[in-house]
Coordinates of C-alpha atoms and ligand atoms in Angstrom, one line a residue:
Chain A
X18 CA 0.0 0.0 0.0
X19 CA 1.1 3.5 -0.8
X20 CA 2.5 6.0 2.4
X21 CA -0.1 8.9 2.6
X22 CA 1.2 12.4 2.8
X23 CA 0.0 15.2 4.7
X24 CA -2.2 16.5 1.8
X25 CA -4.2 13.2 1.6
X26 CA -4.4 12.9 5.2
X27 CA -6.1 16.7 5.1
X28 CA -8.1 15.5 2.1
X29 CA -9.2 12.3 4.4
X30 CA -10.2 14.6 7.0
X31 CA -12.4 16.8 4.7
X32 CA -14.4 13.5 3.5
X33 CA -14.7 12.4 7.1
X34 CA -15.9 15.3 8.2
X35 CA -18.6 15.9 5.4
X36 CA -19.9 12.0 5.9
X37 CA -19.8 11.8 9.5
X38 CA -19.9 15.2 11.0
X39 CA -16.6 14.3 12.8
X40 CA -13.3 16.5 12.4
X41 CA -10.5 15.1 13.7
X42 CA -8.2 17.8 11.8
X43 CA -7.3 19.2 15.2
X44 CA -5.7 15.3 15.9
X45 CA -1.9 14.0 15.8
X46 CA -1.0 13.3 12.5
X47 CA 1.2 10.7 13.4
X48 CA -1.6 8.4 15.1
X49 CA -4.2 9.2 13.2
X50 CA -1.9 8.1 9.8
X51 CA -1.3 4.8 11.5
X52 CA -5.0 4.5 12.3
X53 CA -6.1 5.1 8.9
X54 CA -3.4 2.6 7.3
X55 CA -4.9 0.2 9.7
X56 CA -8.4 0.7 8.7
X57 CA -7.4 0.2 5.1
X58 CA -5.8 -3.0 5.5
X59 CA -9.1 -4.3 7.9
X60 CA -10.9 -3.2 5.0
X61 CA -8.6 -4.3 2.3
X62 CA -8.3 -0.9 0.8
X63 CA -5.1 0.1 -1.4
X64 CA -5.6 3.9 -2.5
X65 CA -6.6 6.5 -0.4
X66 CA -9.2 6.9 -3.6
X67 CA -10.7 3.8 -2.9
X68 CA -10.9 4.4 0.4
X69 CA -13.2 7.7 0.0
X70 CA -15.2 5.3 -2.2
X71 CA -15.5 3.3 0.5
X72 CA -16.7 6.1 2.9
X73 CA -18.8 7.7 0.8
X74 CA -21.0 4.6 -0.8
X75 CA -21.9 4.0 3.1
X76 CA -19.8 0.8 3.3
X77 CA -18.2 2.1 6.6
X78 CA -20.9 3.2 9.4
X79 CA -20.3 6.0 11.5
X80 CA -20.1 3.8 14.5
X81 CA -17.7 1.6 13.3
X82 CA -15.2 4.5 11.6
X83 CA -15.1 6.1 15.0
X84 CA -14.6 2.5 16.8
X85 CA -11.5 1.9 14.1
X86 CA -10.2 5.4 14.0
X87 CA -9.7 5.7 18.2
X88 CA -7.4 4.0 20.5
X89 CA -9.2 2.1 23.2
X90 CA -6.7 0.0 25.0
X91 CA -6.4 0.6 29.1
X92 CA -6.1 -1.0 31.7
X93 CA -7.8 -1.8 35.5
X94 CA -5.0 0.8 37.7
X95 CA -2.8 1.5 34.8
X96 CA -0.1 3.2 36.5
X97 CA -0.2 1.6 39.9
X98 CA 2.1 4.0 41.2
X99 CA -0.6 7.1 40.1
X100 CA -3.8 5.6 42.0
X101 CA -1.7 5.2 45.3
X102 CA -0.7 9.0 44.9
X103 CA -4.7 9.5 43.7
X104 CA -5.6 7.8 46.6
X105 CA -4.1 10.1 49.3
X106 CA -5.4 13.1 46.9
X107 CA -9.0 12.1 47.0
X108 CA -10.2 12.8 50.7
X109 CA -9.1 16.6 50.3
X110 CA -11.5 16.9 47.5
X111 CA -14.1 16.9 49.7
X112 CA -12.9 20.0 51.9
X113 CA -14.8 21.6 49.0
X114 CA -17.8 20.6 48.3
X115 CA -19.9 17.6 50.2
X116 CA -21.0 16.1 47.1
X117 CA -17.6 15.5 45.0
X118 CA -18.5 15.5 41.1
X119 CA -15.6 13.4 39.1
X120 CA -15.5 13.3 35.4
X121 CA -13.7 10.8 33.5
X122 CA -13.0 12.1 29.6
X123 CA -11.9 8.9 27.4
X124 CA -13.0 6.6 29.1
X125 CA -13.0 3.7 26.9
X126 CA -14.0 0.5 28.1
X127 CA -14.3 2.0 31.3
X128 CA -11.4 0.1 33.6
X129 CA -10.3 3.7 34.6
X130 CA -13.8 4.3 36.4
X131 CA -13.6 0.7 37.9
X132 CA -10.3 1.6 39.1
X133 CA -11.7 5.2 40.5
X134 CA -14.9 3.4 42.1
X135 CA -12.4 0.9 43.9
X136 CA -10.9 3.1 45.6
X137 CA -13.4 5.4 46.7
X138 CA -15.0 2.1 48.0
X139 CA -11.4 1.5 50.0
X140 CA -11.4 5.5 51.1
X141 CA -15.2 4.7 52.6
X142 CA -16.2 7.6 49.8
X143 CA -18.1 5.8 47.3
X144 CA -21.6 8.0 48.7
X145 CA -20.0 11.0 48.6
X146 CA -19.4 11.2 44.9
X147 CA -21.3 11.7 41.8
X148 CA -19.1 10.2 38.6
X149 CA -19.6 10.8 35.1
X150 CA -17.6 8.9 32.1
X151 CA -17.9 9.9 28.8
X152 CA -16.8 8.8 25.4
X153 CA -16.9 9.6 21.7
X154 CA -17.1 6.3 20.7
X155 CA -20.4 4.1 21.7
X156 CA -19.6 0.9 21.0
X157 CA -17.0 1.2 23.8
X158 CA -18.9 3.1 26.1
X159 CA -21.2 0.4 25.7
X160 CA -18.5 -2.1 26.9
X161 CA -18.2 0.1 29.3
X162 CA -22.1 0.4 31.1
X163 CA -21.5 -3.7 30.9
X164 CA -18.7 -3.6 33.5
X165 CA -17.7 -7.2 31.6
X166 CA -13.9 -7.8 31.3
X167 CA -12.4 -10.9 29.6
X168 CA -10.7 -13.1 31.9
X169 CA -7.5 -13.1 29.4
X170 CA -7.1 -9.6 30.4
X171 CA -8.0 -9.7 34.0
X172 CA -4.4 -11.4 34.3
X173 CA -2.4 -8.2 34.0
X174 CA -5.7 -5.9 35.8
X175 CA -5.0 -8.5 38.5
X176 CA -1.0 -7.9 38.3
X177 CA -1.8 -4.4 38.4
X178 CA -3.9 -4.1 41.6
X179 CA -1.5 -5.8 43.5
X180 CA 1.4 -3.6 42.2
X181 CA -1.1 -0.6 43.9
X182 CA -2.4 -2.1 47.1
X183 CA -0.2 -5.6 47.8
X184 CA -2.6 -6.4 50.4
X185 CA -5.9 -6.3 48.6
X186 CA -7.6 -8.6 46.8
X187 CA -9.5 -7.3 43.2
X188 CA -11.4 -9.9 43.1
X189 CA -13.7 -9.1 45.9
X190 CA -15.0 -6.8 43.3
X191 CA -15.8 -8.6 40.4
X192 CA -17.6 -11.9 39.9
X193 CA -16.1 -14.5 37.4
X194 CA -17.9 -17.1 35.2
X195 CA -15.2 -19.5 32.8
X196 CA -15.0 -16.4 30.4
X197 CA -15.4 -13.1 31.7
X198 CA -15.0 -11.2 35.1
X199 CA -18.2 -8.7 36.2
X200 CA -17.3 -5.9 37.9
X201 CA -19.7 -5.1 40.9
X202 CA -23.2 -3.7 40.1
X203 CA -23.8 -1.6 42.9
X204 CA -20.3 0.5 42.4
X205 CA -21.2 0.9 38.4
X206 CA -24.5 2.1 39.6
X207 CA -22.6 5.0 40.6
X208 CA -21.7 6.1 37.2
X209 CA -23.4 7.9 34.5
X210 CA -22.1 6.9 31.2
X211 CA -22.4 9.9 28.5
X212 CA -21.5 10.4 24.6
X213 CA -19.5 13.5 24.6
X214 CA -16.8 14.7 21.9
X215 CA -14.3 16.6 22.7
X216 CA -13.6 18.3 20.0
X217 CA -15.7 21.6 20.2
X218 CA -16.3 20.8 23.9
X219 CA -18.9 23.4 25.5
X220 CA -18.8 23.7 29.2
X221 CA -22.0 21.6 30.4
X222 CA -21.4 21.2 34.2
X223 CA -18.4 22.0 37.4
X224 CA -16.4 19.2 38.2
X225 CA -14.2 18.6 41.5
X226 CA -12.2 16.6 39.8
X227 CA -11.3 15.8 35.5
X228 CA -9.5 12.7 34.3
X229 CA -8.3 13.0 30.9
X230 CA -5.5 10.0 30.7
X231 CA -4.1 9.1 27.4
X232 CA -6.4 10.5 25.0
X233 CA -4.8 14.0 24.2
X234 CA -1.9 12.9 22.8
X235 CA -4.0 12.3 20.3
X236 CA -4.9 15.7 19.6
X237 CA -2.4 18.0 18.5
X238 CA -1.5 21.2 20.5
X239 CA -4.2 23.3 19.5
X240 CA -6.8 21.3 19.9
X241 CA -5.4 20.1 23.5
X242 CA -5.4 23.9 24.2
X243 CA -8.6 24.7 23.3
X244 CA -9.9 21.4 25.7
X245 CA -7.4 22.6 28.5
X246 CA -9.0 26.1 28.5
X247 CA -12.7 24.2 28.8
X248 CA -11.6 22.1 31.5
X249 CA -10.2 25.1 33.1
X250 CA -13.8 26.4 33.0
X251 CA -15.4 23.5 34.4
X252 CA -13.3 23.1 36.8
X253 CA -14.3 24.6 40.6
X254 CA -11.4 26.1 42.5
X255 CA -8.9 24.2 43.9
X256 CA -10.8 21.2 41.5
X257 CA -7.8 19.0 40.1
X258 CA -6.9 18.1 36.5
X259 CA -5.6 15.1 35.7
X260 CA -3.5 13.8 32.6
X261 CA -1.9 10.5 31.2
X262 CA 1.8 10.0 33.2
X263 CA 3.8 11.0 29.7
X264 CA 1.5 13.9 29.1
X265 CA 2.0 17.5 30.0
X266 CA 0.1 20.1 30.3
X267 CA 3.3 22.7 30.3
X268 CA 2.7 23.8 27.0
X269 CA -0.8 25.3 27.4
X270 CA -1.8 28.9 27.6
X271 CA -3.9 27.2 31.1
X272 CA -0.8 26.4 32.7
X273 CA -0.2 29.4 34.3
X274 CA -3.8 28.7 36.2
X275 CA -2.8 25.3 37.7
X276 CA -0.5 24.7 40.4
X277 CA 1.4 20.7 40.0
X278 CA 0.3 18.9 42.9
X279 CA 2.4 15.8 41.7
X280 CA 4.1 16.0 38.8
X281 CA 5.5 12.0 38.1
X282 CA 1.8 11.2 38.5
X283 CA 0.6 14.7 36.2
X284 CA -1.8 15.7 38.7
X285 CA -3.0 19.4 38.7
X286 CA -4.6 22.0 40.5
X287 CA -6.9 25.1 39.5
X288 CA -6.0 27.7 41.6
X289 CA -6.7 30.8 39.4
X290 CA -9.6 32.0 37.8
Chain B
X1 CA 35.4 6.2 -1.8
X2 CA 33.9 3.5 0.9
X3 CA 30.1 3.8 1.3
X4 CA 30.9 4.3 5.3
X5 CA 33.0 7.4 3.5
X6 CA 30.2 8.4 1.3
X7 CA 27.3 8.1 3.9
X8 CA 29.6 10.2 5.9
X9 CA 29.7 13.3 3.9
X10 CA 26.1 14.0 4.4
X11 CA 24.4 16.0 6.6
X12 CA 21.9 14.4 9.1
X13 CA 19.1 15.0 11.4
X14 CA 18.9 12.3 13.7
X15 CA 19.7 8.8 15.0
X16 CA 17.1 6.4 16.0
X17 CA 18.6 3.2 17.9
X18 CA 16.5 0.5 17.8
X19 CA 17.3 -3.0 20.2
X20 CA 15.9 -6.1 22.4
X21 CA 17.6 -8.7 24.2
X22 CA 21.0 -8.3 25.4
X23 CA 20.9 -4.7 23.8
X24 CA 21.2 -2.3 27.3
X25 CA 24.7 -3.2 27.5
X26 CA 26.0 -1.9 24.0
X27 CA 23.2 1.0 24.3
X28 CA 25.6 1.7 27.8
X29 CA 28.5 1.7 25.9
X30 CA 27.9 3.4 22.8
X31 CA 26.1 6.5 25.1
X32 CA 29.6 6.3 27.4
X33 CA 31.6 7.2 24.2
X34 CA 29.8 10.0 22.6
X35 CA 30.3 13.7 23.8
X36 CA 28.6 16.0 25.5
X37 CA 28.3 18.4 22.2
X38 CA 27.1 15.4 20.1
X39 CA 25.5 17.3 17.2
X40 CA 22.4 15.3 16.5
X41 CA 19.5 14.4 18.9
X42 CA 19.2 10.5 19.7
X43 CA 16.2 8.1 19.9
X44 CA 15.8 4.9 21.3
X45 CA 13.4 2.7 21.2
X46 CA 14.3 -0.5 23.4
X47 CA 12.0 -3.6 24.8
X48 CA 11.9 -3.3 28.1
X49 CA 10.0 -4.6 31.3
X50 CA 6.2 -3.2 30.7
X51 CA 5.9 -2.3 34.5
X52 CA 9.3 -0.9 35.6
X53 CA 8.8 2.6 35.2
X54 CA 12.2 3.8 36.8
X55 CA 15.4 3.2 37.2
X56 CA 16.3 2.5 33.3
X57 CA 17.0 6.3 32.0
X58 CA 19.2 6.4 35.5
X59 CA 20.9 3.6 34.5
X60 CA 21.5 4.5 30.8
X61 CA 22.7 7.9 32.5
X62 CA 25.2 7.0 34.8
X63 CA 28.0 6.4 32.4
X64 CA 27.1 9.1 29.7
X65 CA 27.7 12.9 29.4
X66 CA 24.6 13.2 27.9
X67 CA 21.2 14.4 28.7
X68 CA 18.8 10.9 28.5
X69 CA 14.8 11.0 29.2
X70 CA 11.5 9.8 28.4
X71 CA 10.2 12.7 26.4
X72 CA 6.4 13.3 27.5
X73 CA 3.9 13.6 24.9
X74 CA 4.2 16.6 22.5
X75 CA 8.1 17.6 24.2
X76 CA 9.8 19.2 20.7
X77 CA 13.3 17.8 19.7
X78 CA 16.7 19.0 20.4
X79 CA 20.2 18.5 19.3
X80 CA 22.6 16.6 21.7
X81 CA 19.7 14.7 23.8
X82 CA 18.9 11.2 23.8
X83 CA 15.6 10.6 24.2
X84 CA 14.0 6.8 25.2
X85 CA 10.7 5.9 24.4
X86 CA 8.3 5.4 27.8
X87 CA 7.4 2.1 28.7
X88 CA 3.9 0.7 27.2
X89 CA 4.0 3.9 25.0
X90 CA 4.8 3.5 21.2
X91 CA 6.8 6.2 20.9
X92 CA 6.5 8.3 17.0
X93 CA 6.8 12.1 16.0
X94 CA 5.4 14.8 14.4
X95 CA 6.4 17.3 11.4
X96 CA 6.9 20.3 13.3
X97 CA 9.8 18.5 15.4
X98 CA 8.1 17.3 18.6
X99 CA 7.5 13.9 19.7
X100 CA 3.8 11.9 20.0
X101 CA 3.2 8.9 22.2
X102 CA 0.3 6.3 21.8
X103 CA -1.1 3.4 23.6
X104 CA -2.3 1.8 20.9
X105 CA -2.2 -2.0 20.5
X106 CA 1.0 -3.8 21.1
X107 CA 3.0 -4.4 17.6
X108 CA 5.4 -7.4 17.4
X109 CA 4.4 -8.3 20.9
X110 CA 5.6 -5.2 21.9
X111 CA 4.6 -1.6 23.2
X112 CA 6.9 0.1 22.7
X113 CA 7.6 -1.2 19.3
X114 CA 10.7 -0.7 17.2
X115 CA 8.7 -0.2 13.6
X116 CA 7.0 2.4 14.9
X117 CA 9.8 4.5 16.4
X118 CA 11.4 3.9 12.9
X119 CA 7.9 4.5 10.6
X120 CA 7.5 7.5 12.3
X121 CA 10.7 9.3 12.0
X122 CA 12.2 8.4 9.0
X123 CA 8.1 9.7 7.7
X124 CA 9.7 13.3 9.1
X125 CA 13.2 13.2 8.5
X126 CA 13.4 11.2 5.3
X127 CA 16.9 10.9 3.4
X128 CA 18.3 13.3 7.1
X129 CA 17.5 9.8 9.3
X130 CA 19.9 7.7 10.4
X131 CA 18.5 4.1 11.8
X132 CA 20.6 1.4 13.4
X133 CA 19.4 -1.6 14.7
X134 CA 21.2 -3.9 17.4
X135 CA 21.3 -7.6 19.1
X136 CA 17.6 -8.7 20.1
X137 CA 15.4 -12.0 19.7
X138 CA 12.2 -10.6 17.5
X139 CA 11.4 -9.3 14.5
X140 CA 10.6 -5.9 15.6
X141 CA 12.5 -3.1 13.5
X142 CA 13.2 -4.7 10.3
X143 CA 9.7 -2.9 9.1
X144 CA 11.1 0.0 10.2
X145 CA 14.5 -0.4 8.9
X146 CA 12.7 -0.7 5.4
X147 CA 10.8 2.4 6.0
X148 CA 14.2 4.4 6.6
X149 CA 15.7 2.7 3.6
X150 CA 12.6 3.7 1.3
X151 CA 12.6 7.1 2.2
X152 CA 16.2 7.7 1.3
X153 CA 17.9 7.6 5.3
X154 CA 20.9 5.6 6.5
X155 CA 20.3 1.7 7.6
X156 CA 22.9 -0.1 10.1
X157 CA 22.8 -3.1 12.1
X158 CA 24.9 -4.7 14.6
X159 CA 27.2 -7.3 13.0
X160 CA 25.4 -10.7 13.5
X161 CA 28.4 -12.5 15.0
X162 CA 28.6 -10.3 17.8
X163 CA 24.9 -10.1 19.4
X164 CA 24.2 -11.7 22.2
X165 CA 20.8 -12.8 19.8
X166 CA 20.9 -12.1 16.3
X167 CA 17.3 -12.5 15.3
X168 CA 16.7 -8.8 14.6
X169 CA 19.5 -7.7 12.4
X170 CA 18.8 -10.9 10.5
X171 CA 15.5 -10.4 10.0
X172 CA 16.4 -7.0 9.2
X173 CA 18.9 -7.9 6.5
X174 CA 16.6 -10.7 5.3
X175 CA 14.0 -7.8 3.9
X176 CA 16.4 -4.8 3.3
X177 CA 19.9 -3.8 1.6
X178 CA 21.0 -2.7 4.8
X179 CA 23.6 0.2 4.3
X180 CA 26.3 -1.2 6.7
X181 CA 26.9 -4.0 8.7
X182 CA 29.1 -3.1 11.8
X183 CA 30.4 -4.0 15.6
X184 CA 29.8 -2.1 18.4
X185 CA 33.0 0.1 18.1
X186 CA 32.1 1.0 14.2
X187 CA 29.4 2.2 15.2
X188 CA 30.7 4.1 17.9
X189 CA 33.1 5.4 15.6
X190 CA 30.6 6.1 13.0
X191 CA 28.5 8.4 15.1
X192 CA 31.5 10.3 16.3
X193 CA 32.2 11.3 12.5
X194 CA 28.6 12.1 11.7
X195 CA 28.0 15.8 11.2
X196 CA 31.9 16.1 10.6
X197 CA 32.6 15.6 6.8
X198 CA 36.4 16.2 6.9
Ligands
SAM311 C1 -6.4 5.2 25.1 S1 -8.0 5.4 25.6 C2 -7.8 6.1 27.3 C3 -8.5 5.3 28.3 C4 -8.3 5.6 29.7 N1 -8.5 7.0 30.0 C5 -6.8 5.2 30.1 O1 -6.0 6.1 30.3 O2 -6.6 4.1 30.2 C6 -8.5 6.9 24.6 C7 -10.0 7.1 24.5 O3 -10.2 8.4 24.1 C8 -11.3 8.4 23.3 N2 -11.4 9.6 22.4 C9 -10.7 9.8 21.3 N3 -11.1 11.0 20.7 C10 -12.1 11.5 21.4 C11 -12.9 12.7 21.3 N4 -12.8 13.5 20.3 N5 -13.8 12.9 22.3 C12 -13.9 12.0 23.3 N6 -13.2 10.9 23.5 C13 -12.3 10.6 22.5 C14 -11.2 7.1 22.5 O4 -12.5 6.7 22.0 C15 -10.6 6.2 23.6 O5 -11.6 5.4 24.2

């Protein structure tokens, strides 16, 4: 198959946005090339013609281009070391407000918010929170509302735990059948899963605390400036932001409005308006 | 002329270092030898424990002059820096000079992977790349040594004989007219000419 060049990747974007009312111009080149080779050899395509064909006689669903074209791999406590720092970070949230309103942006298939809801449930906080988790792709956030994890990767979630709290025991929160594990129904219950992109994100609600791990470095820098500047928004005072452990937010025209509260673990403060 | 001589005259832009098993040693070495004003910005892309975090830049560091991280998402390039790619990040980069992680799906078993590192940069720095590839047991990097190759950079590996596994230059060699075969002090010696056509 022929290498695209920027042109054809801008071209791409054009037709994507026209058919599906998605622009993911404002995303990493880089990525997004490798994402759009891979859907082309799923889809045994060999031009980038024949691939705007494909788009445009309907062969390719919304649903299932925005399924392809994101990254959904994660992980129960990716990072171990970050939720043990999260963890101690948590019960001063509530010095603000008595409800504490968590978002998690990107969430994928949701083993972020089972980590989050675990240890609230260790912290004795799990009533004092209200948690939303939002995605741009459905099919995943569908995975998500399921709480179902397949027991092939439950082996590294379990590895991971462990590396976070050596004395607990995951499974206490999850019941297993021969193929999948079930995370707990009364801790999802706690959750509202939304469809939100956040590309032209309007500010729809104050948080106390925003997770957005590993899906900006997707974007490029513009568009990560333009969300950092809405999350600033939605963000009470003293409400933390919280990025992937190789992100930054350093670069932003925001940064100047959050203090680093840890920065190995990329945890941030708003502490100016 | 030699073709060591010829490649030498040119002008490049960077190094990408691609390795796997028994690699950390010579990647120790070759960083011990280099100086302080190396002229060109280094990239490696090694398999390494998924899990272990720490302790492997401060490692690599101990016996080199030179600066050595894991560059964070969007961190722009610069001259006389070697830069490692993150563990469970693929690590690629951007035209505009700055680096772009990923958590996509493992390839070759691995995360980060070699090809990718490779693909990504010699996409930006075409004929101005050079890639060398050293001792390890998979396949990973001889994609990306072909990508370097096609778009007109430099291709090395570590002389077979010498690797403590020599599945990857192999496999490398098997799919590409590799540029030069070399030991570890060539390509020491190589990099401290680059930049300096006499
Ligand atoms: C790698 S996952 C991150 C999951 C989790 N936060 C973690 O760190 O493990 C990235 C997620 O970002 C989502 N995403 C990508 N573009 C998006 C957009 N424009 N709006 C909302 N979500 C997006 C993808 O669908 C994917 O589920």
């Amino acid at each position: 198959m022929e290498e695209l060049g920027i042109t054809e990747l801008k071209r791409l974007t054009e037709v994507i946005h026209q058919k599906f009312g998605y622009d993911f111009s404002g995303y990493a080149m880089s990525s997004f090339k490798r994402r759009i080779t891979r859907i082309m050899e799923l889809k045994k395509v060999n031009s980038l013609d024949q691939f705007i064909q494909f788009i445009e006689t309907k062969n390719l669903t919304k649903e299932d281009f925005l399924h392809e074209i994101t990254v959904n791999v994660t992980e129960l406590f990716r990072d171990p070391s970050f939720w043990r720092v999260l963890k101690t970070v948590l019960p001063k949230t509530t010095l603000n407000s008595p409800k504490v309103k968590i978002w998690h942006a990107g969430c994928s298939s949701g083993e972020e918010v089972y980590s989050m809801l675990i240890v609230l449930k260790e912290l004795g906080m799990i009533d004092m929170v209200e948690i939303l988790a939002s995605d741009i792709d459905s099919s995943i956030l569908k995975k998500a509302k399921e709480g179902k994890i397949s027991l092939r990767n439950m082996e590294l979630n379990e590895k991971n735990y462990i590396r976070y709290n050596p004395t607990g025991d995951v499974k206490q929160y999850f019941l297993y059948d021969n193929d999948y594990a079930y995370f707990s129904k009364e801790l999802l219950s706690k959750v509202t899963f939304k469809e939100i992109n956040l590309v032209n994100l309007q500010p729809f609600a104050k948080f106390d605390m925003i997770l957005c791990r590993n899906v900006m470095i997707y974007f490029n820098q513009n568009l990560q400036n333009q969300i950092l500047k809405t999350y600033h928004e939605m963000l009470q005072m003293y409400g933390y932001l919280i990025v992937g452990t190789k992100e930054s937010i350093i670069w932003s025209d925001s940064a100047n409005k959050f203090l680093t509260v840890n920065t190995e673990e990329k945890i941030y403060k708003k502490y100016k308006d | 002329m030699s073709k060591k001589e010829e490649i030498l005259q040119k002008h490049y832009k960077a190094v990408v270092i691609g390795g796997s098993a028994g690699s950390f040693n010579v990647l120790v070495n070759i960083l011990s030898k280099l100086p302080e004003d190396f002229p060109l910005p280094i990239v490696i892309c090694c398999h390494r424990l998924k899990h272990v975090r720490s302790g492997f830049i401060e490692a690599l560091q101990i016996k080199s002059k030179l600066k050595i991280s894991e560059p964070d998402d969007k961190l722009p390039i610069k001259k006389g820096e070697v830069y490692v790619a993150p563990a469970n990040y693929h690590l690629g980069f951007e035209i505009g000079n700055y680096f772009s992680l990923s958590t996509e799906e493992m390839v070759n078993n691995s995360r980060p992977a070699i090809d990718i590192t490779f693909d990504s940069f010699s996409y930006v720095y075409k004929n101005k790349l050079v890639g060398i590839l050293l001792t390890g047991a998979n396949k990973d990097g001889a994609k990306g040594m072909k990508s370097v190759k096609e778009n007109g950079g430099v291709t090395i590996v570590q002389e077979p004989s010498e690797c403590t596994i020599d599945t990857m230059p192999k496999a490398a060699l098997a799919i590409t007219q590799i540029d030069l075969v070399l030991r570890v002090d060539e390509i020491i010696d190589f990099l401290l000419k680059l930049n300096k056509p006499v």
